[in-house]
Amino acid sequence: MSAPEAVSEAVREPVSEPGSEPVPEPVREPVSPTAADLLAAARARTPARIFVGRAGTSYRTADLLALRADHAAARDAVDAALDLDSPALAALTEAYGLFAVDSAAPDRGTYLRRPDLGRRLSAAARDEVAARCPPGADLQVVIGDGLSATAVDAQLPALLPVLLDGARERGWSVGQGFAVRQCRVGILNDVGALLDADAVVLLVGERPGLATARSLSAYLAWRPRPGHTDAERNLVSNIHDRGTPPAAAVARVLRLVEAMRAAGHSGFALKEPDPPPALT
């Protein structure tokens, strides 16, 4: 037997002869994950800054630069203006006849200082919405910049068409969609009173953080009216690439609207049908 053949015979696993006792498999020691493996697995499960380490008393350079970039993106998102004719939204605007109106907050600075003004439509907005949106729809969709027009640009193109198609497939009448600049969640009450829709869904930019500035929320209310609070609303939040994907968010919104139609109300007493595992 040549030397290579001898080596091959030495490493070959033993084979039991017919009629003999089976040869047990060789025992393999379990491989323990390294600290780097554990850290990578933890970071993959959250966009939060965890286990970032340090250089002396400060962040490491790469972590510090990433933090400053994310902080700048969050500030830009708060200051960004909602523009339905932007490259991100122009196709939707044309396809669905979207138009934009203003809340009672006349500018961004006032909006940030006076949240109450962002919860009401301006007088001109009320007139335009009443003129262009038929009342009494089964589902009325409103788009709001909120605290991140960047989130609207990022998520609306993948979300709005699927939402409207899903509503029509269920036989619901869908109102004329429109956008509100300088918008707060409470705008739902004004829209509900003005258009007398059954279910109103507000797709609004969330307050940006250092994890993402592209996160959208869907607030839902059944026949909202002035005086209603968050207790009468339901919410699907964190709609973004590393949170709830737009398609999954639409499925949850449609199930919630179905539940509202069956129950005749929305809010904390209405539990989300088939919530994702993280919410159970």
PDB file of N, CA, C and O in Angstrom, residues 70-116:
ATOM      1  N   ASP A  70     -26.824  59.459  11.404  1.00  0.00           N
ATOM      2  CA  ASP A  70     -28.222  59.156  11.713  1.00  0.00           C
ATOM      3  C   ASP A  70     -28.906  60.340  12.387  1.00  0.00           C
ATOM      4  O   ASP A  70     -30.098  60.594  12.165  1.00  0.00           O
ATOM      5  N   HIS A  71     -28.180  61.059  13.232  1.00  0.00           N
ATOM      6  CA  HIS A  71     -28.751  62.236  13.875  1.00  0.00           C
ATOM      7  C   HIS A  71     -29.062  63.313  12.835  1.00  0.00           C
ATOM      8  O   HIS A  71     -30.121  63.957  12.877  1.00  0.00           O
ATOM      9  N   ALA A  72     -28.177  63.479  11.863  1.00  0.00           N
ATOM     10  CA  ALA A  72     -28.415  64.456  10.799  1.00  0.00           C
ATOM     11  C   ALA A  72     -29.621  64.046   9.957  1.00  0.00           C
ATOM     12  O   ALA A  72     -30.438  64.900   9.567  1.00  0.00           O
ATOM     13  N   ALA A  73     -29.765  62.741   9.678  1.00  0.00           N
ATOM     14  CA  ALA A  73     -30.915  62.270   8.895  1.00  0.00           C
ATOM     15  C   ALA A  73     -32.218  62.525   9.638  1.00  0.00           C
ATOM     16  O   ALA A  73     -33.236  62.894   9.026  1.00  0.00           O
ATOM     17  N   ALA A  74     -32.201  62.351  10.960  1.00  0.00           N
ATOM     18  CA  ALA A  74     -33.406  62.600  11.755  1.00  0.00           C
ATOM     19  C   ALA A  74     -33.786  64.079  11.730  1.00  0.00           C
ATOM     20  O   ALA A  74     -34.961  64.437  11.579  1.00  0.00           O
ATOM     21  N   ARG A  75     -32.799  64.957  11.848  1.00  0.00           N
ATOM     22  CA  ARG A  75     -33.087  66.398  11.798  1.00  0.00           C
ATOM     23  C   ARG A  75     -33.616  66.793  10.421  1.00  0.00           C
ATOM     24  O   ARG A  75     -34.560  67.594  10.311  1.00  0.00           O
ATOM     25  N   ASP A  76     -33.015  66.248   9.377  1.00  0.00           N
ATOM     26  CA  ASP A  76     -33.480  66.557   8.023  1.00  0.00           C
ATOM     27  C   ASP A  76     -34.911  66.081   7.815  1.00  0.00           C
ATOM     28  O   ASP A  76     -35.707  66.751   7.144  1.00  0.00           O
ATOM     29  N   ALA A  77     -35.255  64.920   8.377  1.00  0.00           N
ATOM     30  CA  ALA A  77     -36.606  64.380   8.204  1.00  0.00           C
ATOM     31  C   ALA A  77     -37.649  65.276   8.864  1.00  0.00           C
ATOM     32  O   ALA A  77     -38.743  65.478   8.321  1.00  0.00           O
ATOM     33  N   VAL A  78     -37.325  65.815  10.025  1.00  0.00           N
ATOM     34  CA  VAL A  78     -38.261  66.708  10.717  1.00  0.00           C
ATOM     35  C   VAL A  78     -38.495  67.978   9.900  1.00  0.00           C
ATOM     36  O   VAL A  78     -39.618  68.499   9.830  1.00  0.00           O
ATOM     37  N   ASP A  79     -37.451  68.476   9.265  1.00  0.00           N
ATOM     38  CA  ASP A  79     -37.557  69.733   8.517  1.00  0.00           C
ATOM     39  C   ASP A  79     -38.033  69.548   7.077  1.00  0.00           C
ATOM     40  O   ASP A  79     -38.358  70.533   6.402  1.00  0.00           O
ATOM     41  N   ALA A  80     -38.075  68.304   6.588  1.00  0.00           N
ATOM     42  CA  ALA A  80     -38.423  68.065   5.187  1.00  0.00           C
ATOM     43  C   ALA A  80     -39.873  68.456   4.915  1.00  0.00           C
ATOM     44  O   ALA A  80     -40.753  68.316   5.769  1.00  0.00           O
ATOM     45  N   ALA A  81     -40.127  68.912   3.692  1.00  0.00           N
ATOM     46  CA  ALA A  81     -41.475  69.317   3.289  1.00  0.00           C
ATOM     47  C   ALA A  81     -42.127  68.204   2.475  1.00  0.00           C
ATOM     48  O   ALA A  81     -41.471  67.552   1.655  1.00  0.00           O
ATOM     49  N   LEU A  82     -43.414  67.991   2.705  1.00  0.00           N
ATOM     50  CA  LEU A  82     -44.167  67.019   1.929  1.00  0.00           C
ATOM     51  C   LEU A  82     -44.474  67.600   0.550  1.00  0.00           C
ATOM     52  O   LEU A  82     -45.091  68.651   0.429  1.00  0.00           O
ATOM     53  N   ASP A  83     -44.043  66.902  -0.493  1.00  0.00           N
ATOM     54  CA  ASP A  83     -44.220  67.383  -1.869  1.00  0.00           C
ATOM     55  C   ASP A  83     -44.774  66.238  -2.705  1.00  0.00           C
ATOM     56  O   ASP A  83     -44.054  65.286  -3.029  1.00  0.00           O
ATOM     57  N   LEU A  84     -46.040  66.324  -3.072  1.00  0.00           N
ATOM     58  CA  LEU A  84     -46.664  65.252  -3.843  1.00  0.00           C
ATOM     59  C   LEU A  84     -46.126  65.174  -5.264  1.00  0.00           C
ATOM     60  O   LEU A  84     -46.353  64.163  -5.947  1.00  0.00           O
ATOM     61  N   ASP A  85     -45.431  66.202  -5.729  1.00  0.00           N
ATOM     62  CA  ASP A  85     -44.851  66.185  -7.076  1.00  0.00           C
ATOM     63  C   ASP A  85     -43.376  65.786  -7.068  1.00  0.00           C
ATOM     64  O   ASP A  85     -42.708  65.873  -8.103  1.00  0.00           O
ATOM     65  N   SER A  86     -42.870  65.355  -5.920  1.00  0.00           N
ATOM     66  CA  SER A  86     -41.479  64.919  -5.851  1.00  0.00           C
ATOM     67  C   SER A  86     -41.304  63.629  -6.649  1.00  0.00           C
ATOM     68  O   SER A  86     -42.271  62.915  -6.940  1.00  0.00           O
ATOM     69  N   PRO A  87     -40.069  63.287  -7.034  1.00  0.00           N
ATOM     70  CA  PRO A  87     -39.851  62.050  -7.792  1.00  0.00           C
ATOM     71  C   PRO A  87     -40.400  60.810  -7.090  1.00  0.00           C
ATOM     72  O   PRO A  87     -40.849  59.873  -7.753  1.00  0.00           O
ATOM     73  N   ALA A  88     -40.384  60.802  -5.756  1.00  0.00           N
ATOM     74  CA  ALA A  88     -40.854  59.626  -5.019  1.00  0.00           C
ATOM     75  C   ALA A  88     -42.366  59.470  -5.095  1.00  0.00           C
ATOM     76  O   ALA A  88     -42.883  58.335  -5.057  1.00  0.00           O
ATOM     77  N   LEU A  89     -43.109  60.592  -5.185  1.00  0.00           N
ATOM     78  CA  LEU A  89     -44.572  60.538  -5.058  1.00  0.00           C
ATOM     79  C   LEU A  89     -45.324  60.953  -6.316  1.00  0.00           C
ATOM     80  O   LEU A  89     -46.556  60.814  -6.359  1.00  0.00           O
ATOM     81  N   ALA A  90     -44.641  61.451  -7.334  1.00  0.00           N
ATOM     82  CA  ALA A  90     -45.335  61.991  -8.507  1.00  0.00           C
ATOM     83  C   ALA A  90     -46.203  60.949  -9.193  1.00  0.00           C
ATOM     84  O   ALA A  90     -47.329  61.248  -9.620  1.00  0.00           O
ATOM     85  N   ALA A  91     -45.718  59.714  -9.304  1.00  0.00           N
ATOM     86  CA  ALA A  91     -46.501  58.671  -9.977  1.00  0.00           C
ATOM     87  C   ALA A  91     -47.779  58.364  -9.208  1.00  0.00           C
ATOM     88  O   ALA A  91     -48.851  58.168  -9.805  1.00  0.00           O
ATOM     89  N   LEU A  92     -47.685  58.316  -7.870  1.00  0.00           N
ATOM     90  CA  LEU A  92     -48.889  58.086  -7.056  1.00  0.00           C
ATOM     91  C   LEU A  92     -49.875  59.235  -7.194  1.00  0.00           C
ATOM     92  O   LEU A  92     -51.084  59.021  -7.282  1.00  0.00           O
ATOM     93  N   THR A  93     -49.351  60.435  -7.182  1.00  0.00           N
ATOM     94  CA  THR A  93     -50.212  61.613  -7.292  1.00  0.00           C
ATOM     95  C   THR A  93     -51.025  61.575  -8.584  1.00  0.00           C
ATOM     96  O   THR A  93     -52.236  61.840  -8.588  1.00  0.00           O
ATOM     97  N   GLU A  94     -50.355  61.211  -9.669  1.00  0.00           N
ATOM     98  CA  GLU A  94     -51.055  61.155 -10.953  1.00  0.00           C
ATOM     99  C   GLU A  94     -52.044  59.997 -11.000  1.00  0.00           C
ATOM    100  O   GLU A  94     -53.174  60.148 -11.487  1.00  0.00           O
ATOM    101  N   ALA A  95     -51.628  58.835 -10.478  1.00  0.00           N
ATOM    102  CA  ALA A  95     -52.480  57.639 -10.568  1.00  0.00           C
ATOM    103  C   ALA A  95     -53.746  57.776  -9.730  1.00  0.00           C
ATOM    104  O   ALA A  95     -54.815  57.291 -10.132  1.00  0.00           O
ATOM    105  N   TYR A  96     -53.665  58.428  -8.579  1.00  0.00           N
ATOM    106  CA  TYR A  96     -54.795  58.466  -7.655  1.00  0.00           C
ATOM    107  C   TYR A  96     -55.383  59.867  -7.473  1.00  0.00           C
ATOM    108  O   TYR A  96     -56.255  60.053  -6.618  1.00  0.00           O
ATOM    109  N   GLY A  97     -54.915  60.820  -8.230  1.00  0.00           N
ATOM    110  CA  GLY A  97     -55.469  62.169  -8.142  1.00  0.00           C
ATOM    111  C   GLY A  97     -55.276  62.816  -6.786  1.00  0.00           C
ATOM    112  O   GLY A  97     -56.132  63.589  -6.331  1.00  0.00           O
ATOM    113  N   LEU A  98     -54.156  62.541  -6.137  1.00  0.00           N
ATOM    114  CA  LEU A  98     -53.907  63.085  -4.808  1.00  0.00           C
ATOM    115  C   LEU A  98     -53.743  64.602  -4.871  1.00  0.00           C
ATOM    116  O   LEU A  98     -53.253  65.151  -5.855  1.00  0.00           O
ATOM    117  N   PHE A  99     -54.129  65.257  -3.797  1.00  0.00           N
ATOM    118  CA  PHE A  99     -53.893  66.695  -3.664  1.00  0.00           C
ATOM    119  C   PHE A  99     -53.526  66.979  -2.213  1.00  0.00           C
ATOM    120  O   PHE A  99     -53.751  66.147  -1.326  1.00  0.00           O
ATOM    121  N   ALA A 100     -52.946  68.125  -1.954  1.00  0.00           N
ATOM    122  CA  ALA A 100     -52.457  68.454  -0.614  1.00  0.00           C
ATOM    123  C   ALA A 100     -53.138  69.709  -0.086  1.00  0.00           C
ATOM    124  O   ALA A 100     -53.387  70.669  -0.834  1.00  0.00           O
ATOM    125  N   VAL A 101     -53.425  69.700   1.204  1.00  0.00           N
ATOM    126  CA  VAL A 101     -53.976  70.858   1.898  1.00  0.00           C
ATOM    127  C   VAL A 101     -53.145  71.082   3.168  1.00  0.00           C
ATOM    128  O   VAL A 101     -52.235  70.307   3.472  1.00  0.00           O
ATOM    129  N   ASP A 102     -53.485  72.121   3.910  1.00  0.00           N
ATOM    130  CA  ASP A 102     -52.720  72.472   5.104  1.00  0.00           C
ATOM    131  C   ASP A 102     -53.565  72.311   6.362  1.00  0.00           C
ATOM    132  O   ASP A 102     -54.789  72.473   6.335  1.00  0.00           O
ATOM    133  N   SER A 103     -52.868  72.015   7.453  1.00  0.00           N
ATOM    134  CA  SER A 103     -53.528  72.081   8.754  1.00  0.00           C
ATOM    135  C   SER A 103     -53.626  73.544   9.169  1.00  0.00           C
ATOM    136  O   SER A 103     -53.239  74.450   8.432  1.00  0.00           O
ATOM    137  N   ALA A 104     -54.096  73.767  10.373  1.00  0.00           N
ATOM    138  CA  ALA A 104     -54.208  75.139  10.878  1.00  0.00           C
ATOM    139  C   ALA A 104     -52.859  75.728  11.269  1.00  0.00           C
ATOM    140  O   ALA A 104     -52.782  76.916  11.582  1.00  0.00           O
ATOM    141  N   ALA A 105     -51.798  74.928  11.248  1.00  0.00           N
ATOM    142  CA  ALA A 105     -50.456  75.446  11.513  1.00  0.00           C
ATOM    143  C   ALA A 105     -49.917  76.067  10.229  1.00  0.00           C
ATOM    144  O   ALA A 105     -49.771  75.367   9.225  1.00  0.00           O
ATOM    145  N   PRO A 106     -49.612  77.356  10.216  1.00  0.00           N
ATOM    146  CA  PRO A 106     -49.251  78.026   8.961  1.00  0.00           C
ATOM    147  C   PRO A 106     -47.858  77.713   8.444  1.00  0.00           C
ATOM    148  O   PRO A 106     -47.573  77.912   7.268  1.00  0.00           O
ATOM    149  N   ASP A 107     -46.957  77.231   9.306  1.00  0.00           N
ATOM    150  CA  ASP A 107     -45.591  76.945   8.870  1.00  0.00           C
ATOM    151  C   ASP A 107     -45.002  75.887   9.801  1.00  0.00           C
ATOM    152  O   ASP A 107     -45.606  75.529  10.818  1.00  0.00           O
ATOM    153  N   ARG A 108     -43.805  75.416   9.447  1.00  0.00           N
ATOM    154  CA  ARG A 108     -43.194  74.311  10.210  1.00  0.00           C
ATOM    155  C   ARG A 108     -42.849  74.715  11.627  1.00  0.00           C
ATOM    156  O   ARG A 108     -43.025  73.941  12.564  1.00  0.00           O
ATOM    157  N   GLY A 109     -42.340  75.898  11.797  1.00  0.00           N
ATOM    158  CA  GLY A 109     -41.992  76.333  13.141  1.00  0.00           C
ATOM    159  C   GLY A 109     -43.194  76.374  14.055  1.00  0.00           C
ATOM    160  O   GLY A 109     -43.137  75.911  15.207  1.00  0.00           O
ATOM    161  N   THR A 110     -44.306  76.929  13.575  1.00  0.00           N
ATOM    162  CA  THR A 110     -45.532  76.962  14.377  1.00  0.00           C
ATOM    163  C   THR A 110     -46.029  75.558  14.653  1.00  0.00           C
ATOM    164  O   THR A 110     -46.492  75.244  15.761  1.00  0.00           O
ATOM    165  N   TYR A 111     -45.945  74.698  13.654  1.00  0.00           N
ATOM    166  CA  TYR A 111     -46.371  73.298  13.809  1.00  0.00           C
ATOM    167  C   TYR A 111     -45.622  72.606  14.946  1.00  0.00           C
ATOM    168  O   TYR A 111     -46.218  71.890  15.755  1.00  0.00           O
ATOM    169  N   LEU A 112     -44.317  72.837  15.022  1.00  0.00           N
ATOM    170  CA  LEU A 112     -43.525  72.183  16.057  1.00  0.00           C
ATOM    171  C   LEU A 112     -43.819  72.752  17.444  1.00  0.00           C
ATOM    172  O   LEU A 112     -43.769  72.032  18.437  1.00  0.00           O
ATOM    173  N   ARG A 113     -44.140  74.038  17.500  1.00  0.00           N
ATOM    174  CA  ARG A 113     -44.418  74.663  18.793  1.00  0.00           C
ATOM    175  C   ARG A 113     -45.866  74.509  19.225  1.00  0.00           C
ATOM    176  O   ARG A 113     -46.161  74.549  20.426  1.00  0.00           O
ATOM    177  N   ARG A 114     -46.786  74.339  18.275  1.00  0.00           N
ATOM    178  CA  ARG A 114     -48.215  74.296  18.580  1.00  0.00           C
ATOM    179  C   ARG A 114     -48.842  73.004  18.031  1.00  0.00           C
ATOM    180  O   ARG A 114     -49.489  73.007  16.972  1.00  0.00           O
ATOM    181  N   PRO A 115     -48.664  71.887  18.724  1.00  0.00           N
ATOM    182  CA  PRO A 115     -49.249  70.635  18.234  1.00  0.00           C
ATOM    183  C   PRO A 115     -50.755  70.707  18.028  1.00  0.00           C
ATOM    184  O   PRO A 115     -51.298  70.022  17.154  1.00  0.00           O
ATOM    185  N   ASP A 116     -51.435  71.531  18.816  1.00  0.00           N
ATOM    186  CA  ASP A 116     -52.895  71.607  18.689  1.00  0.00           C
ATOM    187  C   ASP A 116     -53.332  72.098  17.313  1.00  0.00           C
ATOM    188  O   ASP A 116     -54.368  71.665  16.786  1.00  0.00           O
TER     189      ASP A 116
END
